[in-house]
PDB file of C-alpha atoms in Angstrom:
ATOM      1  CA  UNK F  22     114.993 168.389 133.166  1.00  0.00           C
ATOM      2  CA  UNK F  23     116.001 169.972 129.953  1.00  0.00           C
ATOM      3  CA  UNK F  24     113.237 171.368 127.137  1.00  0.00           C
ATOM      4  CA  UNK F  25     112.362 171.040 123.539  1.00  0.00           C
ATOM      5  CA  UNK F  26     112.557 174.239 121.598  1.00  0.00           C
ATOM      6  CA  UNK F  27     109.530 174.153 118.883  1.00  0.00           C
ATOM      7  CA  UNK F  28     112.046 173.054 116.045  1.00  0.00           C
ATOM      8  CA  UNK F  29     111.117 169.216 115.272  1.00  0.00           C
ATOM      9  CA  UNK F  30     111.332 168.412 111.871  1.00  0.00           C
ATOM     10  CA  UNK F  31     109.737 164.945 110.902  1.00  0.00           C
ATOM     11  CA  UNK F  32     110.524 163.110 107.585  1.00  0.00           C
ATOM     12  CA  UNK F  33     110.108 159.645 106.091  1.00  0.00           C
ATOM     13  CA  UNK F  34     108.873 158.342 109.442  1.00  0.00           C
ATOM     14  CA  UNK F  35     111.747 159.919 111.781  1.00  0.00           C
ATOM     15  CA  UNK F  36     111.333 162.526 113.718  1.00  0.00           C
ATOM     16  CA  UNK F  37     114.250 164.821 115.055  1.00  0.00           C
ATOM     17  CA  UNK F  38     113.900 167.161 118.168  1.00  0.00           C
ATOM     18  CA  UNK F  39     116.668 169.923 119.202  1.00  0.00           C
ATOM     19  CA  UNK F  40     116.702 171.419 122.790  1.00  0.00           C
ATOM     20  CA  UNK F  41     118.866 171.193 125.633  1.00  0.00           C
ATOM     21  CA  UNK F  42     119.102 168.304 128.280  1.00  0.00           C
ATOM     22  CA  UNK F  43     120.252 168.761 132.288  1.00  0.00           C
ATOM     23  CA  UNK F  44     120.523 170.727 134.307  1.00  0.00           C
ATOM     24  CA  UNK F  45     123.124 172.033 133.242  1.00  0.00           C
ATOM     25  CA  UNK F  46     121.905 173.014 130.063  1.00  0.00           C
ATOM     26  CA  UNK F  47     123.119 170.778 127.097  1.00  0.00           C
ATOM     27  CA  UNK F  48     123.026 171.357 124.152  1.00  0.00           C
ATOM     28  CA  UNK F  49     121.077 168.089 122.569  1.00  0.00           C
ATOM     29  CA  UNK F  50     119.733 166.675 119.055  1.00  0.00           C
ATOM     30  CA  UNK F  51     117.537 163.877 119.149  1.00  0.00           C
ATOM     31  CA  UNK F  52     116.236 161.332 116.346  1.00  0.00           C
ATOM     32  CA  UNK F  53     113.521 158.991 117.102  1.00  0.00           C
ATOM     33  CA  UNK F  54     111.772 156.397 114.925  1.00  0.00           C
ATOM     34  CA  UNK F  55     108.604 157.980 114.157  1.00  0.00           C
ATOM     35  CA  UNK F  56     106.565 154.528 114.407  1.00  0.00           C
ATOM     36  CA  UNK F  57     107.784 153.331 117.247  1.00  0.00           C
ATOM     37  CA  UNK F  58     109.057 156.654 118.979  1.00  0.00           C
ATOM     38  CA  UNK F  59     112.347 154.501 119.939  1.00  0.00           C
ATOM     39  CA  UNK F  60     115.662 156.534 119.885  1.00  0.00           C
ATOM     40  CA  UNK F  61     117.914 156.136 116.906  1.00  0.00           C
ATOM     41  CA  UNK F  62     120.453 158.517 118.222  1.00  0.00           C
ATOM     42  CA  UNK F  63     121.491 161.603 120.389  1.00  0.00           C
ATOM     43  CA  UNK F  64     123.973 164.213 119.794  1.00  0.00           C
ATOM     44  CA  UNK F  65     125.118 166.488 122.818  1.00  0.00           C
ATOM     45  CA  UNK F  66     127.444 169.616 122.768  1.00  0.00           C
ATOM     46  CA  UNK F  67     128.767 171.776 125.978  1.00  0.00           C
ATOM     47  CA  UNK F  68     131.008 174.557 125.170  1.00  0.00           C
ATOM     48  CA  UNK F  69     134.191 175.309 127.139  1.00  0.00           C
ATOM     49  CA  UNK F  70     132.452 176.403 129.929  1.00  0.00           C
ATOM     50  CA  UNK F  71     129.948 173.189 129.767  1.00  0.00           C
ATOM     51  CA  UNK F  72     126.267 174.291 128.895  1.00  0.00           C
ATOM     52  CA  UNK F  73     124.653 175.027 125.892  1.00  0.00           C
ATOM     53  CA  UNK F  74     121.027 174.766 124.014  1.00  0.00           C
ATOM     54  CA  UNK F  75     119.772 173.958 120.125  1.00  0.00           C
ATOM     55  CA  UNK F  76     117.341 176.497 118.882  1.00  0.00           C
ATOM     56  CA  UNK F  77     116.708 175.742 115.612  1.00  0.00           C
ATOM     57  CA  UNK F  78     116.719 172.402 113.262  1.00  0.00           C
ATOM     58  CA  UNK F  79     116.762 172.136 109.406  1.00  0.00           C
ATOM     59  CA  UNK F  80     116.773 168.559 107.490  1.00  0.00           C
ATOM     60  CA  UNK F  81     118.529 169.276 104.237  1.00  0.00           C
ATOM     61  CA  UNK F  82     119.071 167.010 101.047  1.00  0.00           C
ATOM     62  CA  UNK F  83     121.363 163.924 101.507  1.00  0.00           C
ATOM     63  CA  UNK F  84     119.453 163.565 104.789  1.00  0.00           C
ATOM     64  CA  UNK F  85     121.584 165.616 106.711  1.00  0.00           C
ATOM     65  CA  UNK F  86     120.344 167.598 110.127  1.00  0.00           C
ATOM     66  CA  UNK F  87     121.674 171.158 110.484  1.00  0.00           C
ATOM     67  CA  UNK F  88     120.980 172.501 114.265  1.00  0.00           C
ATOM     68  CA  UNK F  89     122.231 175.951 115.416  1.00  0.00           C
ATOM     69  CA  UNK F  90     121.964 177.299 118.811  1.00  0.00           C
ATOM     70  CA  UNK F  91     124.925 178.180 121.430  1.00  0.00           C
ATOM     71  CA  UNK F  92     127.650 176.857 123.790  1.00  0.00           C
ATOM     72  CA  UNK F  93     128.568 178.447 127.194  1.00  0.00           C
ATOM     73  CA  UNK F  94     132.117 179.765 126.569  1.00  0.00           C
ATOM     74  CA  UNK F  95     134.456 181.013 129.166  1.00  0.00           C
ATOM     75  CA  UNK F  96     135.186 184.574 127.405  1.00  0.00           C
ATOM     76  CA  UNK F  97     132.393 185.646 125.586  1.00  0.00           C
ATOM     77  CA  UNK F  98     129.646 184.072 128.059  1.00  0.00           C
ATOM     78  CA  UNK F  99     127.599 182.085 124.861  1.00  0.00           C
ATOM     79  CA  UNK F 100     129.102 181.471 121.761  1.00  0.00           C
ATOM     80  CA  UNK F 101     127.090 180.549 118.148  1.00  0.00           C
ATOM     81  CA  UNK F 102     127.203 177.174 117.563  1.00  0.00           C
ATOM     82  CA  UNK F 103     126.079 175.125 114.413  1.00  0.00           C
ATOM     83  CA  UNK F 104     126.210 171.591 113.720  1.00  0.00           C
ATOM     84  CA  UNK F 105     125.668 169.186 110.669  1.00  0.00           C
ATOM     85  CA  UNK F 106     124.985 165.375 111.430  1.00  0.00           C
ATOM     86  CA  UNK F 107     124.656 162.609 109.637  1.00  0.00           C
ATOM     87  CA  UNK F 108     120.911 161.969 109.771  1.00  0.00           C
ATOM     88  CA  UNK F 109     121.121 158.108 109.526  1.00  0.00           C
ATOM     89  CA  UNK F 110     123.793 157.596 112.141  1.00  0.00           C
ATOM     90  CA  UNK F 111     124.039 160.887 114.233  1.00  0.00           C
ATOM     91  CA  UNK F 112     127.702 161.120 113.219  1.00  0.00           C
ATOM     92  CA  UNK F 113     129.340 164.516 113.408  1.00  0.00           C
ATOM     93  CA  UNK F 114     129.914 165.900 109.619  1.00  0.00           C
ATOM     94  CA  UNK F 115     131.065 169.110 110.916  1.00  0.00           C
ATOM     95  CA  UNK F 116     130.819 171.982 113.152  1.00  0.00           C
ATOM     96  CA  UNK F 117     131.504 175.675 114.082  1.00  0.00           C
ATOM     97  CA  UNK F 118     131.382 178.191 116.757  1.00  0.00           C
TER      98      UNK F 118
END
């Protein structure tokens, strides 16, 4: 089923949520239209071992969305993960583990 962590951020009538979807848990960020609730875009990330979850979310100048959490790695069990997304399209601008 997944869950949404208390990291939602709303700006200019848009809502962006972070959490995980699953099972299995998958690092997930969703942007919703604030007026209709329609999904504008969704981003998923998995580690090398398959799972992950988003814990923190921040909207930054220029409309970018920064999400942080962890993904499941095969060597270290969980790897820290951060991603910058285009707020309009959901396209990945950069990511780091």
